[in-house]
Coordinates of C-alpha atoms in Angstrom, one line a residue:
M231 CA -9.5 -50.8 -13.4
T232 CA -10.7 -49.0 -16.7
D233 CA -8.4 -51.0 -18.8
K234 CA -10.1 -54.2 -17.5
V235 CA -13.8 -52.9 -17.4
K236 CA -15.5 -51.4 -20.2
I237 CA -16.9 -48.1 -19.0
N238 CA -19.3 -45.9 -20.7
P239 CA -17.6 -42.5 -21.6
V240 CA -20.6 -40.6 -20.7
T241 CA -20.6 -42.1 -17.2
L242 CA -16.9 -41.2 -16.9
D243 CA -17.5 -37.7 -17.9
I244 CA -20.6 -37.4 -15.3
V245 CA -18.4 -38.8 -12.5
K246 CA -15.4 -36.5 -13.9
D247 CA -17.7 -33.4 -13.5
S248 CA -18.9 -34.7 -10.1
L249 CA -15.2 -34.6 -8.9
I250 CA -14.9 -31.1 -9.8
A251 CA -18.0 -30.1 -8.0
I252 CA -16.7 -32.0 -5.0
S253 CA -13.5 -29.8 -5.1
N254 CA -15.9 -26.8 -5.3
E255 CA -17.9 -27.9 -2.3
I256 CA -14.7 -28.5 -0.1
F257 CA -13.8 -24.7 -1.1
Y258 CA -17.1 -23.2 -0.2
A259 CA -17.5 -25.4 2.8
F260 CA -14.3 -23.9 4.3
A261 CA -15.2 -20.4 3.5
Q262 CA -18.5 -20.9 5.4
T263 CA -16.8 -22.5 8.6
S264 CA -13.8 -20.4 8.9
M265 CA -13.3 -17.4 11.7
S266 CA -10.5 -15.2 9.8
P267 CA -12.0 -12.4 7.4
I268 CA -8.9 -13.2 5.4
I269 CA -10.2 -16.6 4.7
Y270 CA -14.1 -16.1 4.4
E271 CA -13.9 -12.3 3.2
T272 CA -10.8 -11.9 1.3
L273 CA -10.7 -15.7 0.2
D274 CA -7.1 -16.3 0.8
Y275 CA -7.1 -20.0 0.4
A276 CA -7.2 -23.0 -2.0
S277 CA -8.6 -26.4 -1.8
G278 CA -8.3 -29.4 -4.3
I279 CA -8.4 -33.1 -4.6
A280 CA -5.8 -35.6 -6.0
D281 CA -6.0 -39.0 -7.0
G282 CA -4.2 -41.9 -4.8
E283 CA -0.7 -41.2 -6.8
G284 CA -0.9 -37.5 -5.5
R285 CA -1.7 -36.2 -9.0
L286 CA -3.8 -33.1 -8.8
L287 CA -7.3 -33.5 -10.3
T288 CA -9.1 -30.1 -9.6
Q289 CA -8.4 -27.2 -7.5
G290 CA -10.7 -24.4 -6.3
N291 CA -8.7 -21.0 -5.8
G292 CA -9.3 -18.0 -4.0
V293 CA -5.5 -16.9 -4.5
T294 CA -4.2 -17.4 -8.1
G295 CA -0.5 -17.8 -6.5
F296 CA -2.0 -21.3 -4.9
I297 CA -2.2 -22.9 -8.2
G298 CA -0.8 -26.2 -8.3
M299 CA 0.5 -26.2 -4.7
I300 CA -1.9 -28.8 -3.4
S301 CA -0.3 -31.8 -5.0
P302 CA 3.2 -30.9 -4.0
M303 CA 1.9 -30.4 -0.6
I304 CA 0.2 -33.9 -0.6
N305 CA 3.3 -35.5 -2.0
A306 CA 5.7 -34.1 0.5
V307 CA 3.4 -35.6 3.2
V308 CA 3.4 -39.0 1.5
E309 CA 7.3 -38.9 0.9
K310 CA 7.7 -38.2 4.9
H311 CA 5.3 -40.6 6.2
G312 CA 4.8 -43.2 3.5
K313 CA 1.7 -44.5 2.0
E314 CA 1.7 -47.6 4.3
N315 CA 1.3 -45.4 7.5
L316 CA -1.8 -43.3 6.4
R317 CA -5.0 -44.1 7.8
P318 CA -8.5 -43.3 7.3
G319 CA -9.4 -40.2 9.2
D320 CA -5.9 -38.8 9.5
V321 CA -5.1 -35.1 8.8
Y322 CA -1.5 -33.6 8.4
I323 CA -0.5 -30.0 8.8
I324 CA 2.2 -28.4 6.6
N325 CA 3.4 -25.0 6.3
D326 CA 7.2 -25.5 6.0
P327 CA 8.4 -22.9 3.2
F328 CA 10.9 -25.2 2.2
M329 CA 8.6 -28.5 1.7
G330 CA 6.6 -29.2 -1.4
G331 CA 3.9 -26.7 -1.7
G332 CA 5.4 -24.4 0.8
T333 CA 4.9 -20.6 0.6
H334 CA 5.3 -18.5 3.8
M335 CA 4.5 -20.1 7.4
S336 CA 1.2 -18.1 7.7
D337 CA -0.2 -20.3 4.8
V338 CA -1.2 -23.5 6.6
G339 CA -1.9 -26.4 4.7
M340 CA -3.6 -29.6 5.5
V341 CA -3.6 -33.0 3.7
M342 CA -6.1 -35.9 4.3
P343 CA -6.1 -39.4 2.6
I344 CA -9.2 -40.6 1.5
F345 CA -9.9 -44.4 1.6
Y346 CA -12.7 -46.4 0.2
K347 CA -13.3 -49.6 2.0
D348 CA -9.7 -49.7 3.1
E349 CA -8.2 -48.8 -0.3
L350 CA -6.4 -45.3 -0.7
I351 CA -8.0 -43.9 -3.6
A352 CA -7.6 -39.9 -3.2
F353 CA -6.3 -37.2 -1.2
A354 CA -7.9 -33.9 -0.2
G355 CA -6.0 -30.7 0.6
N356 CA -6.3 -27.1 1.2
K357 CA -4.1 -24.4 2.1
A358 CA -5.1 -20.9 3.8
H359 CA -3.9 -17.9 5.5
W360 CA -4.1 -18.0 9.1
T361 CA -4.4 -14.8 11.0
D362 CA -1.4 -15.6 13.3
I363 CA 0.9 -18.5 13.6
G364 CA 3.3 -17.0 16.4
G365 CA 6.6 -15.3 15.7
M366 CA 8.1 -11.8 16.5
A367 CA 5.5 -9.7 14.9
P368 CA 1.5 -9.8 14.8
G369 CA 0.2 -11.7 12.2
S370 CA 3.5 -13.7 11.8
F371 CA 4.3 -11.5 8.9
S372 CA 7.3 -8.9 8.9
T373 CA 9.1 -7.0 6.2
D374 CA 12.3 -7.1 8.5
A375 CA 12.8 -10.6 9.4
T376 CA 15.9 -12.1 8.7
N377 CA 15.3 -16.0 9.2
M378 CA 12.3 -18.4 9.4
H379 CA 12.4 -18.5 13.2
Q380 CA 11.2 -15.0 13.5
E381 CA 8.2 -16.0 11.4
G382 CA 6.3 -18.4 13.6
L383 CA 5.5 -22.0 14.2
C384 CA 6.7 -24.4 11.4
F385 CA 5.1 -27.7 10.9
S386 CA 6.7 -30.0 8.6
G387 CA 3.9 -32.5 7.5
T388 CA 3.1 -33.1 11.2
K389 CA 0.2 -35.4 11.9
L390 CA -2.7 -33.3 13.6
V391 CA -5.6 -35.8 13.4
D392 CA -5.1 -39.5 14.1
R393 CA -8.1 -41.7 12.8
G394 CA -10.3 -38.9 13.3
E395 CA -9.2 -37.7 16.7
L396 CA -7.3 -34.4 17.2
I397 CA -3.9 -35.1 18.6
E398 CA -4.2 -32.5 21.7
P399 CA -0.5 -32.2 22.5
V400 CA -0.1 -30.4 18.9
W401 CA -2.9 -28.2 19.4
D402 CA -1.7 -27.2 22.8
I403 CA 1.7 -26.2 21.4
M404 CA -0.1 -24.4 18.7
K405 CA -2.4 -22.2 20.8
S406 CA 0.2 -21.6 23.4
N407 CA 2.3 -19.7 20.7
M408 CA -0.4 -17.9 18.8
R409 CA -1.8 -14.4 19.7
F410 CA -5.4 -15.3 18.3
P411 CA -5.8 -19.0 19.4
Q412 CA -9.5 -18.9 19.3
I413 CA -9.7 -17.6 15.7
S414 CA -6.8 -20.1 14.6
E415 CA -9.0 -22.9 16.2
G416 CA -11.8 -22.0 14.2
D417 CA -9.8 -21.8 11.1
M418 CA -8.4 -25.3 11.7
W419 CA -11.7 -27.1 12.1
G420 CA -12.9 -25.2 9.3
Q421 CA -10.1 -27.0 7.2
I422 CA -10.6 -30.2 8.7
S423 CA -14.3 -30.2 8.2
S424 CA -14.1 -29.2 4.6
L425 CA -11.8 -32.0 4.2
R426 CA -14.0 -34.4 5.7
T427 CA -16.7 -32.9 3.4
G428 CA -14.6 -34.2 0.4
E429 CA -14.2 -37.6 2.0
K430 CA -17.8 -37.9 2.5
R431 CA -18.7 -36.9 -1.2
I432 CA -15.8 -39.1 -2.7
N433 CA -16.9 -42.1 -0.8
E434 CA -20.8 -41.5 -1.7
L435 CA -19.5 -41.3 -5.4
C436 CA -17.9 -44.6 -5.2
D437 CA -21.1 -46.1 -3.6
K438 CA -23.0 -44.8 -6.4
Y439 CA -20.8 -45.5 -9.4
G440 CA -18.3 -48.1 -8.0
V441 CA -14.7 -47.4 -7.3
D442 CA -13.4 -48.5 -10.5
I443 CA -15.5 -45.8 -12.6
V444 CA -14.5 -43.1 -10.0
K445 CA -10.7 -44.0 -10.6
G446 CA -11.2 -44.0 -14.3
S447 CA -12.8 -40.7 -14.1
M448 CA -9.7 -39.4 -12.2
E449 CA -7.5 -40.9 -15.0
R450 CA -9.7 -39.1 -17.6
L451 CA -9.5 -35.7 -15.8
I452 CA -5.5 -36.0 -15.9
N453 CA -5.6 -37.4 -19.6
Q454 CA -7.9 -34.9 -20.8
G455 CA -5.8 -32.0 -19.2
E456 CA -2.6 -33.1 -20.8
M457 CA -4.0 -33.7 -24.3
V458 CA -5.6 -30.2 -24.5
A459 CA -2.6 -28.7 -23.1
R460 CA -0.1 -30.3 -25.6
R461 CA -2.4 -29.7 -28.4
R462 CA -2.4 -26.0 -27.8
L463 CA 1.3 -25.9 -26.9
K464 CA 1.8 -27.2 -30.6
E465 CA -0.3 -24.1 -31.8
M466 CA 2.1 -21.7 -30.0
P467 CA 4.7 -19.6 -31.7
K468 CA 8.2 -21.6 -31.0
G469 CA 11.2 -19.9 -29.9
T470 CA 13.3 -18.5 -26.9
W471 CA 12.6 -15.1 -25.1
E472 CA 14.6 -13.6 -22.5
M473 CA 14.1 -10.9 -19.9
E474 CA 15.3 -9.5 -16.6
E475 CA 13.7 -7.3 -14.0
Y476 CA 14.6 -5.8 -10.6
M477 CA 12.7 -6.1 -7.5
D478 CA 12.6 -2.9 -6.0
D479 CA 13.6 -3.9 -2.6
D480 CA 14.8 -7.0 -0.6
G481 CA 13.5 -5.2 2.8
H482 CA 16.8 -3.7 3.7
G483 CA 16.9 -1.2 0.8
N484 CA 18.7 -3.5 -1.9
P485 CA 17.3 -4.2 -5.2
V486 CA 17.0 -8.0 -6.5
R487 CA 17.6 -9.0 -10.1
L488 CA 15.4 -11.6 -11.7
K489 CA 16.4 -13.2 -14.9
V490 CA 14.3 -15.6 -17.3
K491 CA 14.6 -17.7 -20.4
V492 CA 11.4 -18.8 -21.8
T493 CA 11.6 -21.6 -24.5
I494 CA 8.6 -23.0 -26.2
T495 CA 9.0 -26.3 -28.5
E496 CA 6.7 -28.7 -30.0
D497 CA 6.3 -30.5 -26.6
E498 CA 7.7 -28.5 -23.6
F499 CA 7.2 -24.9 -22.2
L500 CA 10.3 -24.1 -20.2
A501 CA 11.1 -21.3 -17.7
D502 CA 14.7 -21.2 -16.7
F503 CA 15.4 -18.5 -14.1
T504 CA 19.2 -19.3 -14.1
G505 CA 21.3 -16.2 -13.1
S506 CA 18.7 -14.7 -10.8
D507 CA 20.2 -13.3 -7.6
P508 CA 21.2 -15.5 -4.7
Q509 CA 18.8 -15.6 -1.6
V510 CA 18.8 -12.5 0.4
V511 CA 18.7 -11.6 4.2
G512 CA 15.4 -10.1 3.9
S513 CA 11.9 -12.0 3.8
I514 CA 11.3 -12.0 0.0
N515 CA 12.8 -15.2 -0.5
S516 CA 10.8 -18.4 -1.6
G517 CA 11.3 -21.8 -1.5
L518 CA 11.0 -24.0 -4.7
T519 CA 7.3 -24.1 -5.3
P520 CA 6.2 -20.6 -5.5
A521 CA 8.2 -19.8 -8.8
Y522 CA 6.8 -22.9 -10.4
A523 CA 3.2 -22.0 -9.4
G524 CA 3.8 -18.2 -10.8
V525 CA 5.0 -20.0 -14.0
K526 CA 1.9 -22.0 -14.0
V527 CA -0.4 -18.8 -13.8
V528 CA 1.3 -17.5 -17.1
F529 CA 1.1 -20.7 -18.7
M530 CA -2.8 -21.0 -18.0
S531 CA -3.2 -17.5 -19.1
I532 CA -2.1 -18.4 -22.8
I533 CA -2.9 -22.3 -22.7
G534 CA -6.5 -21.6 -21.8
P535 CA -7.8 -20.1 -18.6
E536 CA -10.9 -22.1 -18.7
L537 CA -9.3 -25.3 -18.2
T538 CA -9.5 -27.5 -15.2
V539 CA -6.5 -26.8 -12.9
N540 CA -4.9 -30.3 -12.8
D541 CA -1.5 -32.1 -13.0
G542 CA -2.3 -33.1 -16.6
V543 CA -2.9 -29.4 -17.9
F544 CA 0.9 -28.8 -16.2
G545 CA 2.4 -31.9 -18.3
P546 CA 4.3 -29.9 -20.9
L547 CA 5.6 -27.4 -18.1
R548 CA 9.0 -27.2 -16.8
T549 CA 10.8 -24.7 -14.4
I550 CA 14.3 -24.3 -13.4
T551 CA 15.6 -22.4 -10.5
E552 CA 19.1 -22.4 -8.9
P553 CA 19.4 -23.8 -5.5
G554 CA 20.3 -21.1 -3.1
S555 CA 18.8 -18.3 -5.3
V556 CA 15.9 -15.9 -4.1
L557 CA 13.5 -18.3 -6.1
N558 CA 14.7 -21.5 -4.6
A559 CA 16.0 -20.3 -1.2
H560 CA 17.6 -22.7 1.6
R561 CA 16.5 -22.7 5.2
P562 CA 16.4 -20.8 7.5
A563 CA 15.9 -18.0 5.0
A564 CA 13.0 -15.5 6.0
T565 CA 9.9 -16.0 3.7
S566 CA 7.1 -13.8 5.0
C567 CA 7.1 -11.6 1.8
Y568 CA 7.8 -14.5 -0.6
Y569 CA 4.8 -13.3 -2.7
E570 CA 6.9 -10.5 -3.8
S571 CA 9.4 -12.5 -5.5
M572 CA 6.8 -15.1 -6.8
I573 CA 4.9 -12.3 -8.7
Y574 CA 7.8 -10.6 -9.8
A575 CA 8.7 -14.1 -11.3
I576 CA 5.3 -14.3 -13.1
D577 CA 5.9 -10.6 -14.2
V578 CA 9.3 -11.3 -15.9
V579 CA 7.8 -14.4 -17.7
W580 CA 4.9 -12.4 -18.8
K581 CA 7.0 -9.4 -19.9
A582 CA 9.1 -11.8 -21.9
I583 CA 6.5 -13.4 -23.9
A584 CA 3.8 -10.7 -24.1
P585 CA 4.8 -9.4 -27.4
A586 CA 4.5 -13.2 -28.9
F587 CA 0.9 -13.5 -27.2
P588 CA -1.1 -10.3 -27.5
E589 CA -4.2 -12.1 -27.6
S590 CA -3.8 -13.3 -23.9
L591 CA -1.2 -11.0 -22.1
G592 CA -1.4 -7.2 -21.9
A593 CA 1.0 -4.5 -20.3
G594 CA 2.2 -4.6 -16.8
H595 CA 0.0 -4.2 -13.8
L596 CA 0.3 -3.0 -10.1
L597 CA 2.2 -6.2 -9.5
S598 CA 2.3 -6.4 -5.7
V599 CA -0.2 -7.7 -3.4
C600 CA 0.4 -4.3 -1.5
T601 CA -0.1 -6.0 1.7
V602 CA -1.3 -3.8 4.9
L603 CA -1.4 -5.2 8.5
M604 CA -2.5 -3.2 11.4
A605 CA -2.5 -4.4 14.9
G606 CA -3.6 -3.1 18.3
K607 CA -6.4 -2.6 20.7
H608 CA -10.1 -1.6 19.9
Q609 CA -10.9 1.7 20.8
D610 CA -14.4 0.5 22.1
F611 CA -14.1 -2.7 23.2
G612 CA -10.4 -3.0 24.3
N613 CA -9.7 -6.4 22.7
D614 CA -6.6 -7.0 20.7
Y615 CA -7.3 -6.9 16.8
L616 CA -5.4 -7.5 13.6
I617 CA -6.2 -6.7 10.3
I618 CA -4.3 -8.1 7.2
E619 CA -5.5 -7.7 3.6
P620 CA -4.4 -6.9 0.1
T621 CA -4.8 -3.7 -1.9
V622 CA -6.4 -2.9 -5.2
G623 CA -4.8 -1.2 -8.1
G624 CA -4.6 -1.0 -11.7
W625 CA -3.9 -3.4 -14.6
G626 CA -2.4 -3.0 -17.7
A627 CA -3.9 -2.4 -21.2
S628 CA -3.9 -4.9 -23.5
R629 CA -4.9 -5.1 -27.4
G630 CA -8.3 -3.7 -28.0
L631 CA -9.1 -3.3 -24.2
D632 CA -8.4 -0.5 -21.7
G633 CA -6.8 -1.7 -18.3
Q634 CA -9.0 -2.9 -15.6
V635 CA -9.4 -0.4 -12.8
G636 CA -9.1 -1.1 -9.1
Q637 CA -8.4 -5.0 -9.0
F638 CA -6.0 -7.3 -7.3
C639 CA -3.0 -8.2 -8.3
V640 CA -2.2 -11.6 -10.6
G641 CA -0.9 -13.4 -7.4
D642 CA -4.3 -12.7 -5.6
G643 CA -6.7 -13.7 -8.3
E644 CA -10.3 -14.1 -7.2
T645 CA -9.7 -12.3 -3.8
Y646 CA -11.5 -9.4 -2.2
N647 CA -10.9 -6.5 0.3
V648 CA -12.3 -6.6 3.8
P649 CA -15.6 -4.4 3.5
V650 CA -15.3 -1.0 5.0
E651 CA -18.2 -1.5 7.3
M652 CA -16.6 -4.7 8.8
A653 CA -13.1 -3.2 9.0
E654 CA -14.6 -0.2 11.1
T655 CA -16.5 -2.4 13.3
R656 CA -14.4 -5.2 14.0
Y657 CA -10.7 -3.2 14.0
G658 CA -9.4 -0.1 15.5
I659 CA -9.5 2.0 12.5
R660 CA -11.5 4.2 10.4
I661 CA -11.3 4.4 6.5
D662 CA -11.4 7.9 5.5
E663 CA -11.3 7.3 1.7
H664 CA -11.4 4.5 -0.8
S665 CA -11.2 6.0 -4.2
L666 CA -9.7 5.8 -7.7
H667 CA -5.9 6.8 -8.2
T668 CA -6.3 8.9 -11.5
D669 CA -2.7 10.2 -12.0
G670 CA -3.0 10.0 -15.9
A671 CA -0.3 7.5 -16.1
G672 CA -0.1 4.5 -18.7
A673 CA -0.9 6.5 -21.9
G674 CA -1.7 4.4 -25.0
E675 CA -4.0 3.7 -27.6
F676 CA -5.5 1.7 -24.9
R677 CA -5.0 3.3 -21.4
G678 CA -3.9 1.7 -18.4
G679 CA -6.4 1.1 -15.6
S680 CA -6.4 3.3 -12.6
G681 CA -5.0 2.5 -9.2
A682 CA -6.6 3.0 -5.9
V683 CA -6.3 5.3 -2.8
R684 CA -7.2 4.1 0.7
V685 CA -6.8 5.9 3.8
Y686 CA -6.6 4.3 7.2
R687 CA -7.0 6.5 10.4
S688 CA -5.7 4.9 13.7
M689 CA -8.5 5.1 16.5
N690 CA -6.3 4.4 19.3
E691 CA -2.8 4.8 20.8
N692 CA 0.1 2.6 19.9
Q693 CA -1.2 0.8 16.8
T694 CA 1.3 -0.6 14.5
F695 CA 1.3 -0.8 10.6
T696 CA 3.3 -2.9 8.6
G697 CA 3.2 -2.6 4.7
S698 CA 4.8 -4.3 1.7
F699 CA 4.2 -2.5 -1.5
G700 CA 6.5 -4.1 -4.1
R701 CA 6.9 -1.9 -7.4
N702 CA 7.7 1.0 -5.5
K703 CA 10.7 2.3 -7.4
W704 CA 10.1 1.1 -11.2
P705 CA 6.8 1.8 -12.7
T706 CA 4.4 -0.5 -14.5
W707 CA 5.4 -1.3 -18.0
G708 CA 3.8 -0.2 -21.2
L709 CA 3.5 -2.6 -24.3
S710 CA 3.8 -1.9 -27.9
G711 CA 4.4 1.7 -27.9
G712 CA 2.3 2.4 -24.6
K713 CA 3.7 4.5 -21.8
D714 CA 4.6 3.3 -18.3
G715 CA 2.2 3.6 -15.7
S716 CA 3.1 4.5 -12.1
I717 CA 4.2 3.0 -8.9
N718 CA 2.8 1.8 -5.5
Y719 CA 3.5 3.7 -2.1
F720 CA 2.2 4.8 1.2
Q721 CA 2.7 7.9 3.2
F722 CA 2.0 8.7 6.8
I723 CA 0.2 11.8 8.0
D724 CA 0.3 12.1 11.9
A725 CA -2.1 13.9 13.7
D726 CA 0.0 17.0 14.1
G727 CA 0.4 17.5 10.5
T728 CA 3.9 15.7 10.2
K729 CA 4.1 13.9 6.7
S730 CA 6.4 10.9 6.0
E731 CA 8.3 10.7 2.8
P732 CA 6.5 8.3 0.3
M733 CA 7.8 4.6 0.8
G734 CA 6.9 1.1 -0.1
I735 CA 8.1 -1.1 2.9
V736 CA 7.7 -0.4 6.6
A737 CA 7.6 -2.8 9.8
R738 CA 5.5 -2.1 12.8
R739 CA 5.5 1.6 12.4
V740 CA 3.5 3.1 15.5
M741 CA 0.5 5.0 14.8
N742 CA -1.5 7.0 17.6
T743 CA -5.0 8.1 17.6
N744 CA -5.8 10.1 14.5
D745 CA -2.6 9.2 12.6
V746 CA -3.4 8.3 9.1
V747 CA -1.6 6.2 6.6
R748 CA -2.6 7.0 2.9
L749 CA -2.2 3.9 0.5
V750 CA -1.6 4.8 -3.3
T751 CA -1.6 1.9 -5.9
A752 CA -0.2 2.2 -9.4
T753 CA -1.9 2.7 -12.6
G754 CA -1.5 0.1 -15.2
G755 CA 0.9 0.4 -18.3
G756 CA -0.6 1.6 -21.7
Y757 CA -0.7 -0.5 -24.9
G758 CA -0.1 1.0 -28.3
N759 CA 0.8 4.5 -29.4
P760 CA -1.2 7.2 -27.5
F761 CA -1.7 9.1 -30.6
K762 CA -3.6 6.4 -32.0
R763 CA -6.4 6.7 -29.3
P764 CA -9.5 8.4 -30.8
A765 CA -9.5 12.1 -30.0
E766 CA -13.3 11.7 -28.5
K767 CA -12.0 8.9 -26.1
V768 CA -9.3 11.2 -25.0
A769 CA -11.8 14.1 -24.2
M770 CA -14.1 11.5 -22.4
D771 CA -11.1 10.5 -20.2
V772 CA -10.5 14.2 -19.3
K773 CA -14.3 14.4 -18.6
N774 CA -14.2 11.1 -16.3
E775 CA -11.0 12.9 -14.6
Y776 CA -8.7 9.9 -15.5
I777 CA -6.4 12.2 -17.2
T778 CA -6.1 16.0 -17.0
V779 CA -6.2 18.6 -19.9
E780 CA -2.5 18.9 -19.9
Q781 CA -2.2 15.2 -20.1
A782 CA -4.4 15.1 -22.8
K783 CA -2.3 17.4 -24.7
E784 CA 1.3 16.0 -23.8
D785 CA 0.4 12.5 -23.9
Y786 CA -2.1 12.0 -26.6
G787 CA -1.7 15.2 -28.7
V788 CA -5.2 16.2 -28.1
I789 CA -6.6 19.6 -27.1
V790 CA -9.4 19.6 -25.0
D791 CA -11.6 22.6 -23.9
P792 CA -11.6 22.5 -20.0
N793 CA -15.2 23.8 -19.9
T794 CA -17.1 21.8 -22.3
F795 CA -14.7 18.8 -22.6
E796 CA -14.9 18.8 -26.3
V797 CA -12.0 18.3 -28.9
S798 CA -10.8 21.7 -29.8
G799 CA -7.7 20.8 -31.8
L800 CA -4.8 18.4 -32.4
T801 CA -1.1 19.3 -31.6
E802 CA 1.3 19.0 -34.8
E803 CA 2.9 16.1 -33.2
R804 CA 0.0 14.0 -33.4
K805 CA -1.0 15.5 -36.8
N806 CA 2.3 14.3 -38.0
C807 CA 2.4 11.0 -36.4

C-alpha cells in the first residue's frame, strides 16, 4: 500500500489521469454499442468507476441528474450480497427506486466488481434509460401511475451475469415483459460490454504500474477532491438561506410544496428539506438518492464545475430529507416522473443561494425535462415504435450574460434531442416546426434566454402521446430586479381544427392521422433592472425578434422605430430611473 511503498507522485498522477480516461472510455463504449436513441443520441445515461470500498473515483455523465448516483448503486449491491460473495465476471442489475442510486425503473443500473489476481480492487457501474421495462404504459413511463407496480419490472440488485455467463432465466423474465426486447437486449449487452472494457483497462493498468500504485492513485483522487472542495468551502460566504417553492402538479391536479434551509459553515454544506410535503399518489415522488444528487449539482456549480466528480468532492456535503416525504418516498410510491421533484429540489436550493453566488448562479430556467413520449405503429413499415426525449428551452440570465437559448434543463446536462431526420425516418411522426419561442419574457439588464417550439404531427391512427412539462403554472423566476420568464406547455390541434386548452401533463392522449401537438417551452428569467439594458441592445433585440416594439417600450422604456429598428426615444419612466 502507499503508506508502505514510496511512490513517485508524478506516477500517481499519471495513473490517476488514466483512471479518468478509463471512466470516459466506459462512457463512450456504451454509446457506441447501445440500440436505443435515448442512449446513443440523447445520452440519457452515466457511467463511473469506484475503488474497492465503493467510493466513486470518477464519473462520465450525459444526464447531470445522475451525478454521484453510481457509488450508492454499487454500495447497495455490496450491502445486499456481501463482498465475500462477489466473483470476477459478475454483473448485477438494479433499477429499484428505493435502493441506493434509484431513480425510476426505466433507469437501469449495472454493477461489476473488478478483481486483479483474486483481489477486489474496484467496481465499474453504469445507469441508463431503457426504452421499455414493462408496466402499464408504453415506455414504462406514465404521468398517471399511482404505484410502482404499474411502472414495470423492478430489479433490486439481482445477479444478471455469473462469472461471465448470462443467467438466462433472468433475461427470459425480462424479455417476456418488455415491449421492445430486441432493443433492450442490445442496451443490456452494451452496458455489460462497456463494464468489461473498464475491467480490462484497470487490469492493464495494474499490469503496467502494479496494483499498489493503482490503489494509491485511487486514494489520491479521493483525497485531492476532498482537499479542493474543503478549501473552496472555506472561501464561501457563511450563513443560512431558506426558500420554498411549489411544484405545479402532482399528476392529479395538486401543487406540491418543497422547502429547504441551506446552511454553509467552515466545514459543511447542508441542505435540509424538512417541511416539504409528504409523498403523493402521483408519479413525481422520488426515493432518497435523487434529492441528494440534485444538491450535488448545485454544490458542484459553485465549488467548481471543472472538478472531477468523485466522493471526495462531496465530502463536505450533507442532505436531509424526511422519510415519507415527496423527496424520500416509501415503496410502493410511483416514481415515473421522479425527475420533476429532483429538479425542483435543485431549483429551490439554487433560488435560495443565488443572491450569495452571483458569479455561479443566474436566474431561473425552464426547469423541467419537458418529457415527450409517443407510441404507435409506423405508417410505412407497420412496426411498433416509441419515441421518448426531452425538450429544450430557455435558461435564465446571469450577471453579465444573457440567458442561453434552446438548452436542456439542469437535470439533463450534456444531453441532446433526437435529430429531426432520424425521428421522421424511425418513428410515425413528422416534425412540422422546431423554432425559438420568442415571447419577450424575462426582461432584465441581461435578458432571459428564449424557449423553443416543437410541433409533432401524427402520421397514423391511434398513436398515443404522454407529456410531463413541469413549470407549467408558475413562470421561471427573475433575479436582482430582473422580470420573470414564462411557462412550459403543450397544446393539441386535431386534424379537424379542434384545439385543446394549453396543458402541462397528459397520459396516453390518442392522436390520429394529421393531429398535431405543439410543444412550447419557457423563456428564462431576467437578471437586473431592465431599464439598465443599453438602448441599442434593446433595439437589436427587437430587430432579432426576441421582443416586440411594444415590449421594448413597456419593459425596457426604449422606443424603437419599427421600420428602421433604431432607438427613437426613451420613456419618462426610464429617464427617471
